[in-house]
Short mmCIF file of C-alpha atoms and ligand atoms in Angstrom, two decimals:
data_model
loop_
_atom_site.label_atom_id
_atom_site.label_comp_id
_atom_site.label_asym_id
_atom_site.label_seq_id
_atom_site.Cartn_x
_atom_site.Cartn_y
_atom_site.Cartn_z
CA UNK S 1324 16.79 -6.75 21.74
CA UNK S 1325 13.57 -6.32 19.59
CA UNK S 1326 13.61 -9.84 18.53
CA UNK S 1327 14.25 -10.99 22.13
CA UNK S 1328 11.52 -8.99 23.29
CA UNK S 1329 8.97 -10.48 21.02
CA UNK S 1330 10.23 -14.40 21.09
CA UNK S 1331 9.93 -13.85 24.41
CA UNK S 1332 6.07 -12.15 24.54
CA UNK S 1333 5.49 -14.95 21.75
CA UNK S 1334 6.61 -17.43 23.83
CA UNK S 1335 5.95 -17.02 27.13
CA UNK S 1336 4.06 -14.04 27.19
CA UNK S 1337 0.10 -13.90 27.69
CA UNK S 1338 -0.98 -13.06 23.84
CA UNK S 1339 -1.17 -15.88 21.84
CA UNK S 1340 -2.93 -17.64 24.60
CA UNK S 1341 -5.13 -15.05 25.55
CA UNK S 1342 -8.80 -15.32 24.77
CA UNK S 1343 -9.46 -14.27 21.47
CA UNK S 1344 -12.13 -11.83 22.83
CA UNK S 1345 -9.75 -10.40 24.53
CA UNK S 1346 -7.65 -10.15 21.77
CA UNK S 1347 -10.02 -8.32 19.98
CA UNK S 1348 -11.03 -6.00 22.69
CA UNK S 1349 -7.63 -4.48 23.12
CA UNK S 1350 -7.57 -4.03 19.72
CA UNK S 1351 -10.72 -2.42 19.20
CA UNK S 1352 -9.86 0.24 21.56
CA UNK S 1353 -6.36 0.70 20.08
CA UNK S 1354 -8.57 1.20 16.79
CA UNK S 1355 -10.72 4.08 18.97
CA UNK S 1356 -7.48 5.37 20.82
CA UNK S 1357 -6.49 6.55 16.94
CA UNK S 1358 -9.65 8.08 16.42
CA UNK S 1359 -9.59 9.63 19.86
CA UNK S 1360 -5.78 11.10 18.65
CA UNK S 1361 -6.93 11.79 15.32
CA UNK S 1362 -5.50 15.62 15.37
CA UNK S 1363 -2.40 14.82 16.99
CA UNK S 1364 -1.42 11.73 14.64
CA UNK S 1365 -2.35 13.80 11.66
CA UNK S 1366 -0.52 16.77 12.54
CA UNK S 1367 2.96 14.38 13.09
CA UNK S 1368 2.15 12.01 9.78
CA UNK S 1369 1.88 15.54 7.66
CA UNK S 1370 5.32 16.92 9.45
CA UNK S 1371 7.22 14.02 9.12
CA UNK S 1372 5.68 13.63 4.95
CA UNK S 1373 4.41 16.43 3.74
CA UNK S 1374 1.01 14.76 3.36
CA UNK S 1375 -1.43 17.38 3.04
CA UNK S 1376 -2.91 17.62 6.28
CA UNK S 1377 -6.50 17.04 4.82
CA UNK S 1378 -5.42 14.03 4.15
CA UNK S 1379 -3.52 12.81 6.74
CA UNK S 1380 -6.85 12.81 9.12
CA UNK S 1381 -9.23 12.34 6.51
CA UNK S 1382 -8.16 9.52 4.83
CA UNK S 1383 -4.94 8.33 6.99
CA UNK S 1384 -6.23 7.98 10.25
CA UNK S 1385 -10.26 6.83 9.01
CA UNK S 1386 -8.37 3.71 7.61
CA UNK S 1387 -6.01 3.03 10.32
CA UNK S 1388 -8.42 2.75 12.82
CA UNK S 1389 -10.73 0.71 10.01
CA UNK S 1390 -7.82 -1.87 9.97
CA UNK S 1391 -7.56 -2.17 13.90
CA UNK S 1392 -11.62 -2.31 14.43
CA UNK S 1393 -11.88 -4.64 10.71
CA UNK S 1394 -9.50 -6.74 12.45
CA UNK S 1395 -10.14 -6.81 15.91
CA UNK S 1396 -12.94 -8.85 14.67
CA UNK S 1397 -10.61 -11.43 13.33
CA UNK S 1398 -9.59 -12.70 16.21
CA UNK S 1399 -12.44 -14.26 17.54
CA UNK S 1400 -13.06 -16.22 13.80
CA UNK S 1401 -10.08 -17.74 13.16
CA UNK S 1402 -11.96 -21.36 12.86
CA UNK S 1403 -11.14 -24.44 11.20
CA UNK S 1404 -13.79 -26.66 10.13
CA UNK S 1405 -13.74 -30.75 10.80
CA UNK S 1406 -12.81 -32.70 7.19
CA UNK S 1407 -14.32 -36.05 6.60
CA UNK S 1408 -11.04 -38.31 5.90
CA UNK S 1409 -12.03 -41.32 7.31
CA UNK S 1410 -14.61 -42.16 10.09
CA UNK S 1411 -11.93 -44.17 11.92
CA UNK S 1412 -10.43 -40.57 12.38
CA UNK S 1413 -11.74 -37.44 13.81
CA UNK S 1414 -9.38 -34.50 11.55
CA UNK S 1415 -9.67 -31.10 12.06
CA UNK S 1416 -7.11 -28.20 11.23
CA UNK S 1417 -5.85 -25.55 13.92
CA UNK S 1418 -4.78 -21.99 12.63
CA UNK S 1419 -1.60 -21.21 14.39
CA UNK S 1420 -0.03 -17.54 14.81
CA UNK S 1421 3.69 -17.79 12.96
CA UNK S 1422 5.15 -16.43 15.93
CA UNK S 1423 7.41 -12.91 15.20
CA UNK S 1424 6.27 -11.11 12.07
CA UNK S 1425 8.98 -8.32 11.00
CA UNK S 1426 6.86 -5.46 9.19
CA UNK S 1427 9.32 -3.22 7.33
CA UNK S 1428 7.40 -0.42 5.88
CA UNK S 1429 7.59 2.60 3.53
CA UNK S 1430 7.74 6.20 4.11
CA UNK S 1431 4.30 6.77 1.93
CA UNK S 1432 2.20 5.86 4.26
CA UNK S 1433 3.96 5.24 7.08
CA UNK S 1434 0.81 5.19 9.70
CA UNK S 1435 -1.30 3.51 7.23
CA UNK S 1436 1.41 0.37 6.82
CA UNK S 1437 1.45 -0.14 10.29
CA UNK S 1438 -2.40 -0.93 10.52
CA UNK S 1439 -2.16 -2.64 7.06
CA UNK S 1440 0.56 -5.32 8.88
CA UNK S 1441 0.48 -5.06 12.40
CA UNK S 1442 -3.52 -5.16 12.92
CA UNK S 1443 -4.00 -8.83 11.00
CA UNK S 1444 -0.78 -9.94 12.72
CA UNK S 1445 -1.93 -9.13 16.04
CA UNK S 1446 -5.29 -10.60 15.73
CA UNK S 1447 -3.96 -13.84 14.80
CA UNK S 1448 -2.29 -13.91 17.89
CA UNK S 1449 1.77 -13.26 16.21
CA UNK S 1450 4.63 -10.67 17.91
CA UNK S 1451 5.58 -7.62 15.68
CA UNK S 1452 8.68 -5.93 15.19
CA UNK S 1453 7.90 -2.70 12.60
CA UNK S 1454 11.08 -1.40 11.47
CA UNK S 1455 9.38 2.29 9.75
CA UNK S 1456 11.04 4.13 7.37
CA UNK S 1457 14.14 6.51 8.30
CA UNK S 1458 12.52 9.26 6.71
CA UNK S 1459 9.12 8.61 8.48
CA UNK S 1460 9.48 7.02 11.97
CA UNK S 1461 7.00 9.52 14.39
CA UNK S 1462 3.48 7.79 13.76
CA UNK S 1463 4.75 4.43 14.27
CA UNK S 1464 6.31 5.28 17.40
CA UNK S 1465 3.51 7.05 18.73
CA UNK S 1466 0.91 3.90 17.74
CA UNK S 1467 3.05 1.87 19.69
CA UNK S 1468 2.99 4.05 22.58
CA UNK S 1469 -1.12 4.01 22.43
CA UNK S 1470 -0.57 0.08 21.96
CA UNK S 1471 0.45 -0.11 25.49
CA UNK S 1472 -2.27 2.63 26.53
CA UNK S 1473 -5.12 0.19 25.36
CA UNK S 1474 -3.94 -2.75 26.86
CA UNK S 1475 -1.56 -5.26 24.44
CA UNK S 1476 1.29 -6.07 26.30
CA UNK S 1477 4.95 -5.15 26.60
CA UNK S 1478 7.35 -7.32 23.92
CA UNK S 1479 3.79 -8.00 21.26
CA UNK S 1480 4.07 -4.78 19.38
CA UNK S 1481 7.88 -3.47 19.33
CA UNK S 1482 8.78 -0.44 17.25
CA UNK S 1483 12.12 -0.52 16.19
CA UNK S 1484 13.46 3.08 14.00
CA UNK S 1485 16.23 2.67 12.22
CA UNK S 1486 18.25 2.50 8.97
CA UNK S 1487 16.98 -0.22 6.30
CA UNK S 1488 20.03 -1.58 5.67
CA UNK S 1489 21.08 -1.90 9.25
CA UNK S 1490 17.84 -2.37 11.20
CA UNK S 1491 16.02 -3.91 8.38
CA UNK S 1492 18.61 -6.18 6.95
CA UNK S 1493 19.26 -7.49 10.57
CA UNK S 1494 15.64 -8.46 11.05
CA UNK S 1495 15.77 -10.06 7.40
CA UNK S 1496 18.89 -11.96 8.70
CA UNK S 1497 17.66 -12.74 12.58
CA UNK S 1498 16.30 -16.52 12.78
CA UNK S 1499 14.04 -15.39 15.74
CA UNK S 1500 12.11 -13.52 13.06
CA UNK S 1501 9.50 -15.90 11.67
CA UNK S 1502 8.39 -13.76 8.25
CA UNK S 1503 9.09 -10.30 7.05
CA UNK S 1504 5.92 -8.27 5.37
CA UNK S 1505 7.28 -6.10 3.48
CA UNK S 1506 6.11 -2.85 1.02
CA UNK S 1507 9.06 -0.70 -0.79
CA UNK S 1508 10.60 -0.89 -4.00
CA UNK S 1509 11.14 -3.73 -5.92
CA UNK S 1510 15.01 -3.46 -5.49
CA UNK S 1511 14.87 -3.95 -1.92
CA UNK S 1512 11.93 -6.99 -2.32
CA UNK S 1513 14.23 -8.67 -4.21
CA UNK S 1514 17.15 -8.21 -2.02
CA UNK S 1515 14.53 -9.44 1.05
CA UNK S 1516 13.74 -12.72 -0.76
CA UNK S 1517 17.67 -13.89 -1.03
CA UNK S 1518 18.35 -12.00 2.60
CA UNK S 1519 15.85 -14.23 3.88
CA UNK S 1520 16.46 -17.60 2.14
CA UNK S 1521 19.10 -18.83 4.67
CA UNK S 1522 16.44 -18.47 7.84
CA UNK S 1523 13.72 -19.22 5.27
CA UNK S 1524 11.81 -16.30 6.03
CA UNK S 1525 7.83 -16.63 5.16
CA UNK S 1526 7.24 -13.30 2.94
CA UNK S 1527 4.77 -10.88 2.09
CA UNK S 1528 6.02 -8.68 -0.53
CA UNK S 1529 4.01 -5.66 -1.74
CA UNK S 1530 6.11 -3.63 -3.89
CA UNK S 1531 5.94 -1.26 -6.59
CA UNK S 1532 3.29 -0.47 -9.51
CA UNK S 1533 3.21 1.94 -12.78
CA UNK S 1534 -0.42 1.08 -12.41
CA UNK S 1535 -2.28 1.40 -16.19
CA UNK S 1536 -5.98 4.34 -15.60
CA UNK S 1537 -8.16 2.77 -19.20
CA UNK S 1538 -9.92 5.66 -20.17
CA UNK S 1539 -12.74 4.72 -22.86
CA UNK S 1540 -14.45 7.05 -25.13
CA UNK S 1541 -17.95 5.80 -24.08
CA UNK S 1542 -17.03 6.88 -20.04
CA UNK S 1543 -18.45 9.85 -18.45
CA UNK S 1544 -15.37 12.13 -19.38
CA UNK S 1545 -16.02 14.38 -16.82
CA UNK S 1546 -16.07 12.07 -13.82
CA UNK S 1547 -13.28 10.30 -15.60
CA UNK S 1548 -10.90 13.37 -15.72
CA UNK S 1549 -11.85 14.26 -11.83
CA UNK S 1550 -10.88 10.27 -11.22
CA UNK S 1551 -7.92 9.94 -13.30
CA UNK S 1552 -6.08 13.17 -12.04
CA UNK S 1553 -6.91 12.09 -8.27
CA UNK S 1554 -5.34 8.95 -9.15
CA UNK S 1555 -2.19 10.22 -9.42
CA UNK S 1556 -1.94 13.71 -7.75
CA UNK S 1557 -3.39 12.06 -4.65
CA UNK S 1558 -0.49 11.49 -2.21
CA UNK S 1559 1.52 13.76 -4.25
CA UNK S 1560 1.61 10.56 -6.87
CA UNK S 1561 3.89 8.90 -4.21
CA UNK S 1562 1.51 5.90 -4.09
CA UNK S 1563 1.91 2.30 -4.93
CA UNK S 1564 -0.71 2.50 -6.92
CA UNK S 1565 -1.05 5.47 -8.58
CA UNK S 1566 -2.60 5.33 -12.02
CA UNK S 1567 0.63 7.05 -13.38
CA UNK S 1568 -0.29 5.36 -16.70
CA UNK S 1569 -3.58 7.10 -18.42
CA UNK S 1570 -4.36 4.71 -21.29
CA UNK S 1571 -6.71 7.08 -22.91
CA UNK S 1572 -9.07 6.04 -26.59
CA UNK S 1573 -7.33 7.88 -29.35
CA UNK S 1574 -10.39 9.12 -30.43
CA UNK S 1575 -11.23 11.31 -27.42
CA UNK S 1576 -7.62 11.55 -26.46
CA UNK S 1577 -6.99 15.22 -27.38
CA UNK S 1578 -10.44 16.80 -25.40
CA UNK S 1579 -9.58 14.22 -22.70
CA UNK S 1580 -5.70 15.53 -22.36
CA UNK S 1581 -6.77 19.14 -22.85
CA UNK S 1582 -9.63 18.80 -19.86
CA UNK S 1583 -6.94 16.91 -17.38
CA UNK S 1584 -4.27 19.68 -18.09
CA UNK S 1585 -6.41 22.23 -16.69
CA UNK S 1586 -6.98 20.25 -14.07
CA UNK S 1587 -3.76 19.58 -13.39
CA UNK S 1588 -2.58 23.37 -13.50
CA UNK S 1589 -5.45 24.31 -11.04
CA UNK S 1590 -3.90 22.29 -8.61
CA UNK S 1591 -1.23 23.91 -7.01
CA UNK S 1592 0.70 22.42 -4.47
CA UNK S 1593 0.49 24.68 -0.65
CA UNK S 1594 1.75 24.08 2.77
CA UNK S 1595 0.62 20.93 4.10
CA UNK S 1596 -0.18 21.79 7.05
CA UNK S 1597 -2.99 24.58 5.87
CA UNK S 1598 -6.12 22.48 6.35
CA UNK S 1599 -7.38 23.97 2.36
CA UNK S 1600 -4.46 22.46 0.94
CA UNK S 1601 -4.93 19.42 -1.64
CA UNK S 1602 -0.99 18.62 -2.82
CA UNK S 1603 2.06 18.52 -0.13
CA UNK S 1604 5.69 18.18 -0.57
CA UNK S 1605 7.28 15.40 -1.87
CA UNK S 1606 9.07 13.33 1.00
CA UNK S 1607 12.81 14.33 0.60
CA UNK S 1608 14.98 16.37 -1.73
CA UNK S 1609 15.65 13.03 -2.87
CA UNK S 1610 12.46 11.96 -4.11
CA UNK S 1611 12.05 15.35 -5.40
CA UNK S 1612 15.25 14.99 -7.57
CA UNK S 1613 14.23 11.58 -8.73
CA UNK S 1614 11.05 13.03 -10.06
CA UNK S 1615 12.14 16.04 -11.83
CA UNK S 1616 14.88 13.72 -13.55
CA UNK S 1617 12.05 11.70 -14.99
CA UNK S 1618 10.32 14.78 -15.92
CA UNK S 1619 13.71 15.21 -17.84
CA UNK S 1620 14.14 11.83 -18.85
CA UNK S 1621 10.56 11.94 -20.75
CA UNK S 1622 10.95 15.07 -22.21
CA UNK S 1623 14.14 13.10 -24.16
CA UNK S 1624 12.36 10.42 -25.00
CA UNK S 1625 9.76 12.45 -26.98
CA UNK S 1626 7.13 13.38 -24.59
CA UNK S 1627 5.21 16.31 -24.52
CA UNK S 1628 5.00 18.57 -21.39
CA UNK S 1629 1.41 19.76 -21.23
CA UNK S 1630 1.19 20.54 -17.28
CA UNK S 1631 3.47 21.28 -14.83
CA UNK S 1632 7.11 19.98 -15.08
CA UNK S 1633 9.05 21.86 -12.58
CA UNK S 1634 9.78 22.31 -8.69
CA UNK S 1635 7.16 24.89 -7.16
CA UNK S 1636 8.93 26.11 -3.80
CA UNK S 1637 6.86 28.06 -1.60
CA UNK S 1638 8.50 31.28 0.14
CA UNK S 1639 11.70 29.77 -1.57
CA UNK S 1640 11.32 26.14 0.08
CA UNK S 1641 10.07 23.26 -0.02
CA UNK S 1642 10.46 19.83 -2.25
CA UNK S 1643 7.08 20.55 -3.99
CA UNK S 1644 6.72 19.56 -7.64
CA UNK S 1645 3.65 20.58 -9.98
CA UNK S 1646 1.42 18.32 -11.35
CA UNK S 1647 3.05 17.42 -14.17
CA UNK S 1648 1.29 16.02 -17.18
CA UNK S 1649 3.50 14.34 -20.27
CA UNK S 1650 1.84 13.40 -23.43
CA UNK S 1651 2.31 11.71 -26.34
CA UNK S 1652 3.91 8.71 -24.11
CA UNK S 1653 4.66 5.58 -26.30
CA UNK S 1654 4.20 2.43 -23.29
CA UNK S 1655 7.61 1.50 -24.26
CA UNK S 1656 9.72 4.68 -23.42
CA UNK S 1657 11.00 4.79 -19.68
CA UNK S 1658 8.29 7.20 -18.31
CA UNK S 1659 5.32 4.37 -19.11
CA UNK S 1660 7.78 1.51 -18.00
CA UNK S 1661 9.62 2.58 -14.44
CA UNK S 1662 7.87 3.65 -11.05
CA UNK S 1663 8.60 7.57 -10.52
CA UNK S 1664 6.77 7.80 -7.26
CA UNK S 1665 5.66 11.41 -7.90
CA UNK S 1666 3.04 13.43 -9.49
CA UNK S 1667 3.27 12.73 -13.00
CA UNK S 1668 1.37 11.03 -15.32
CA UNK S 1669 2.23 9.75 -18.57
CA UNK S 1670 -0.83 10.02 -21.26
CA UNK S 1671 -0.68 6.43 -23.79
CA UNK S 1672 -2.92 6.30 -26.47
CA UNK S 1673 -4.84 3.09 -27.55
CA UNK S 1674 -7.21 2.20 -30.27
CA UNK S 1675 -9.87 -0.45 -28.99
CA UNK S 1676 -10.23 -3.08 -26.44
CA UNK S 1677 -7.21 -5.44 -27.36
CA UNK S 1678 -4.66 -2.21 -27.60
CA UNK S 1679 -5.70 -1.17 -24.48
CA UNK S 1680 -5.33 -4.52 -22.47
CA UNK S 1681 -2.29 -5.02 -24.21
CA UNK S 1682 -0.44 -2.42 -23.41
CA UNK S 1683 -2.03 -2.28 -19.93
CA UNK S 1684 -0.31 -5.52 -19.32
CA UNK S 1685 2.97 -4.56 -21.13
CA UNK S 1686 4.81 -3.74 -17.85
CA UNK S 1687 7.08 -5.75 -15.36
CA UNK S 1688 4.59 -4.53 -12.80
CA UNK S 1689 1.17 -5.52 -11.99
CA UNK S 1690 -0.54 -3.74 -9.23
CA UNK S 1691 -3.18 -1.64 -9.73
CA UNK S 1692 -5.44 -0.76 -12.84
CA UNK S 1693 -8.95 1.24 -13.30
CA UNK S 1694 -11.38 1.21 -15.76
CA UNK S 1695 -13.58 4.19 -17.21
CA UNK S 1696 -17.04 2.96 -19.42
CA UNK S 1697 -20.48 2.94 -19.23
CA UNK S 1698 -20.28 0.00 -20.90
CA UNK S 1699 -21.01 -2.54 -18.07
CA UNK S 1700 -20.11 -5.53 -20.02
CA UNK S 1701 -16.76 -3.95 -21.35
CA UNK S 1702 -15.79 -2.79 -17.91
CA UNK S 1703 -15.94 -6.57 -16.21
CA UNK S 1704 -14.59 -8.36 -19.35
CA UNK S 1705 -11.65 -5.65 -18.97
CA UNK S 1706 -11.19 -6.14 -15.62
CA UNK S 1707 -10.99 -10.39 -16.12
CA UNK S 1708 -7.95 -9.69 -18.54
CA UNK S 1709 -6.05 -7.02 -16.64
CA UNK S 1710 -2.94 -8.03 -14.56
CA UNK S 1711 -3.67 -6.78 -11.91
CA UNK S 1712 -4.11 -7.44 -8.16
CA UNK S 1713 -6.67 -5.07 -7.83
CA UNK S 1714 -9.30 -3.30 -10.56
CA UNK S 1715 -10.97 -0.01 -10.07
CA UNK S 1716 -14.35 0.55 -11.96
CA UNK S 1717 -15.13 4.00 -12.55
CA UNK S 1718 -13.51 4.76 -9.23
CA UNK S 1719 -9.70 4.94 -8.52
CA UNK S 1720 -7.64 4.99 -5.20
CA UNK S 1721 -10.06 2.93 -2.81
CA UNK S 1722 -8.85 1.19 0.06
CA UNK S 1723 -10.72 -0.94 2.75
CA UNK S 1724 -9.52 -3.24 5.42
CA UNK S 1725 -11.95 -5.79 4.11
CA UNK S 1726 -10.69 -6.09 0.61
CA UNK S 1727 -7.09 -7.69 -0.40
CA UNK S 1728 -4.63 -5.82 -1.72
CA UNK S 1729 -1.35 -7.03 -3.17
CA UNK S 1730 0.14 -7.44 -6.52
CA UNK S 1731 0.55 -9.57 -9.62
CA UNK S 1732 3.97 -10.07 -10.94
CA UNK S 1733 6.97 -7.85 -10.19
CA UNK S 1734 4.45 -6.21 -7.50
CA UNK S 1735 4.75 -8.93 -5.24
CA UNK S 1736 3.15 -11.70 -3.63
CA UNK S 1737 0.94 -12.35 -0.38
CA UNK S 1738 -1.70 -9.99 0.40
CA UNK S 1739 -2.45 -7.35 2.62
CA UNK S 1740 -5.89 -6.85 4.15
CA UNK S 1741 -8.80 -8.70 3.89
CA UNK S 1742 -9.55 -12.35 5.38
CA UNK S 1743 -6.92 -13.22 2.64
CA UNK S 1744 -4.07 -11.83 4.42
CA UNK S 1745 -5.06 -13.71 7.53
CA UNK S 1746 -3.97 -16.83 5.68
CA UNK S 1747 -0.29 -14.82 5.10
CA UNK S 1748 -0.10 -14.22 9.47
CA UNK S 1749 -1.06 -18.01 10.27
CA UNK S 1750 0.11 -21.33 9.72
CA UNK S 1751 -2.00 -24.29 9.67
CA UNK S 1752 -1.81 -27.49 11.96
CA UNK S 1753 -3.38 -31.20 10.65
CA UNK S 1754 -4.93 -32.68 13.78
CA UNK S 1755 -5.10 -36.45 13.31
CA UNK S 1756 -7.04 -38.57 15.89
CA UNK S 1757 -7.57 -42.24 16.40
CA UNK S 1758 -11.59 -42.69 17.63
CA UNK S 1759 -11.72 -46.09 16.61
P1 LIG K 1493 12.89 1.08 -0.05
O1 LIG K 1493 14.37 1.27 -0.01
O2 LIG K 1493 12.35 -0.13 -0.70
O3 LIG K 1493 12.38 1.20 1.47
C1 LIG K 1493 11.28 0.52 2.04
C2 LIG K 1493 11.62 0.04 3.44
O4 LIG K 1493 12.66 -0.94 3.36
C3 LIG K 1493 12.17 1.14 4.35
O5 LIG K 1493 11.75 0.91 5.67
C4 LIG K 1493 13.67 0.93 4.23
O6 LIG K 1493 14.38 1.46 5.30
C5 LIG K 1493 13.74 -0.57 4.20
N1 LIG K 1493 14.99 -1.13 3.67
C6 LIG K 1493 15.88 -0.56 2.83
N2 LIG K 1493 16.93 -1.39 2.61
C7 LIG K 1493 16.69 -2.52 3.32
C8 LIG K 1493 17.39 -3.74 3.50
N3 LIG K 1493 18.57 -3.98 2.92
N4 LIG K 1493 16.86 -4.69 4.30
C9 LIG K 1493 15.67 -4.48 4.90
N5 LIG K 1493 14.99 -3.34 4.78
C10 LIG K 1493 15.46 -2.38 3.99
O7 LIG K 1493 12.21 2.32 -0.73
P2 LIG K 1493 12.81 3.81 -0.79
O8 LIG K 1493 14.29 3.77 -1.04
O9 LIG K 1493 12.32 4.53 0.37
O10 LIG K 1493 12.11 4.34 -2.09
C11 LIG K 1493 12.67 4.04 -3.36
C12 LIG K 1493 11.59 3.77 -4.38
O11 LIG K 1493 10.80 2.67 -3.96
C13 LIG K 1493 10.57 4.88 -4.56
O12 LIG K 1493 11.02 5.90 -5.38
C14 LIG K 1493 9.42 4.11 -5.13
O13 LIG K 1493 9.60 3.91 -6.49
C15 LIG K 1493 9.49 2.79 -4.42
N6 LIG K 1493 8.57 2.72 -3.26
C16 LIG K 1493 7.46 1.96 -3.36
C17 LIG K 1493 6.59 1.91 -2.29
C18 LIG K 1493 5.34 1.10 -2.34
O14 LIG K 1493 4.40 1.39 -1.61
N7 LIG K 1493 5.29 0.04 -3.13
C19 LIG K 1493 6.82 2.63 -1.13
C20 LIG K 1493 8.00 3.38 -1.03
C21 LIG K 1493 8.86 3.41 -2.11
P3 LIG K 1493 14.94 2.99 5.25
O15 LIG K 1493 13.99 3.81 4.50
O16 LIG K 1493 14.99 3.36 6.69
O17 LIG K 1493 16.26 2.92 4.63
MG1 LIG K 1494 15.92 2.64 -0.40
#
């Protein structure tokens, strides 16, 4: 019935023939109905997490309504431009809306992923089906509901809760769905692409990282330590792309470890809804399970446990797990080679510039990295040989609906945000006409 609804708003309905400054003013104000329900979406994104709720409406909701406004703007600058083939001929090229985009979207961010997809989408004039996670359904609900409130119509935005492999693998399945944008695991990406071959589904795929943090002796260590624990503890370390690799200069490694230790046992994880607290609980007993059985798994291997390590219940509940620090990592062991989607960090050490890159880029993955110098010539030549579809420079963990974000290799393909992803929402038409 959600497919129906949006093949028939798609094809019948008024919004891929509205104006485009219409468009974009609906989807402006959805953008300022978010930041006018700031505390309420918060509050449910933190319940239905564990998100600190700092976070939830500092960072959540800013960049939601930063995808709607960003693109809003879209809509109106779509062009084409005339191409000189032949003066007998006038050509130009029309960017076309694909028709029904399926998002299917994880329970990290689960209010944040439906800006990410369904903002571009709408702009370019497509239908959307968002299928949120099971674990994470309220704020999607919800943003439809203030979809309606500022004006797109009834069958363009449908959200549809359910169970991945029934909700999701039906719109995977359904030819009335154009293209499926998708951001989970790997696993599941892969099982998409093949899912989707028969109906020969147009893809975005953004899936998982084990994203390398290059700490260099010559970097401010102090900034560096503040940057590389918030790129991992931040989001409770369930984050794409959290630098849960610290590829640290051997011969600062032991101050550096020592320094982001402490840090790491000052944080301690509090109720997420207490406005002072800085690390929530992990997203499901699950998750929580998964994590401590890498803690586990490293500790096997030969790491060293120098933070955290264990679950940290509060009043006896809770899936909360310290920030957990393992050293003495080698990048080949499982902890510096699989995604644990939690807070902790595995330390690597390298000896100069090759080591580093290399074993930055020995991983199946290829999201994410960050670099730590005052060296300004280092830090760009770095980030030219890094895999990576996105490099942080003395910064870690910044998002913007103006620039892409996607990955290199078994991170996927397509792009989110930026005019790039406007490409991955359209389809182009070659307009030939006779003048002569
Ligand atoms: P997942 O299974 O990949 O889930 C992502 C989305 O895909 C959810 O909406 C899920 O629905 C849906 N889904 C599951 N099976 C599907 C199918 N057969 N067809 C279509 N859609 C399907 O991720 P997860 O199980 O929640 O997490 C497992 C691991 O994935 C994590 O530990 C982490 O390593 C990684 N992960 C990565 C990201 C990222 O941002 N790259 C985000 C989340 C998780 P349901 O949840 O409702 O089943
Ligand atoms: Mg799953």
């Amino acid at each position: 019935r959600a497919v129906h609804a949006a093949r028939a708003a798609f094809e019948s309905g008024p919004w891929p023939k509205m104006k485009p400054a219409d468009r974009q003013r609906v989807l402006f104000k959805l953008g300022d109905l978010v930041l006018e329900h700031a505390d309420e979406l918060a509050r449910l994104e933190t319940l239905d997490n564990g998100k600190p709720i700092f976070e939830s409406r500092q960072v959540d909701i800013p960049m939601v309504a930063n995808c709607f406004h960003y693109f809003a703007g879209w809509a109106t600058k779509l062009a084409g431009e005339t191409l000189p083939v032949n003066p007998a001929y006038f050509n130009y090229p029309l960017r076309e809306p694909l028709g029904v985009v399926a998002a299917i979207i994880p329970w990290n961010f689960p209010m944040i992923m439906v800006g990410w997809k369904a903002a571009p989408a709408l702009a370019a004039g497509n239908c959307v089906i968002v299928k949120p996670a099971e674990l994470t359904p309220l704020t999607a609900i919800r943003l439809g509901e203030l979809a309606l409130a500022a004006g797109v119509p009834p069958g363009v935005l449908n959200i549809l809760p359910g169970k991945g492999s029934i909700a999701g693998e039906a719109l995977v399945r359904h030819p009335g769905v154009d293209k499926v944008s998708f951001t989970g695991s790997t696993e599941i990406g892969r099982h998409i692409m093949k899912a989707g071959a028969d109906t020969m589904k147009k893809l975005t795929l953004e899936l998982g990282g084990k994203s390398p943090n290059i700490v260099f002796a010559d970097a401010d260590l102090d900034v560096a330590v503040k940057g590389v624990a918030a790129g991992i503890f931040y989001g409770k370390g369930e984050v794409c792309a959290a630098g849960s690799r610290l590829l640290v200069e051997a011969s600062i490694a032991d101050e550096f470890v020592a320094k982001l230790a402490e840090r790491a046992q000052k944080l301690k994880p509090g109720d997420p809804l207490d406005p002072k607290t800085r690390l929530g609980a992990l997203v499901s007993e699950k998750q929580m399970n998964t994590v401590l059985g890498y803690v586990e798994t490293g500790t096997k291997e030969g790491a060293k446990l120098v933070a955290g390590g264990k679950r940290a219940p509060i009043n006896g509940k809770g899936w909360f797990v310290e920030p957990t620090v393992l050293d003495q990592v080698d990048n080949a062991m499982r902890v510096a080679q699989e995604e644990i989607f939690g807070p902790v960090l595995s330390v690597i050490r390298f000896t100069d510039v090759d080591d580093a890159v290399k074993q930055a880029n020995d991983s199946p993955f290829g999201l994410a990295a960050g670099v730590w110098t005052r060296d300004v010539k280092k830090a760009h030549a770095v980030a030219r040989r890094l895999q990576a579809g996105t490099v942080w420079i003395n910064m870690y963990n910044f998002y913007d609906a103006g620039m892409p974000f996607g990955g290199y290799k078994a991170s996927g393909f397509g792009r989110d945000l930026g005019p790039e992803c406007l490409r991955d929402y359209t389809q182009v038409k070659s307009v030939w006409v006779s003048i002569e």
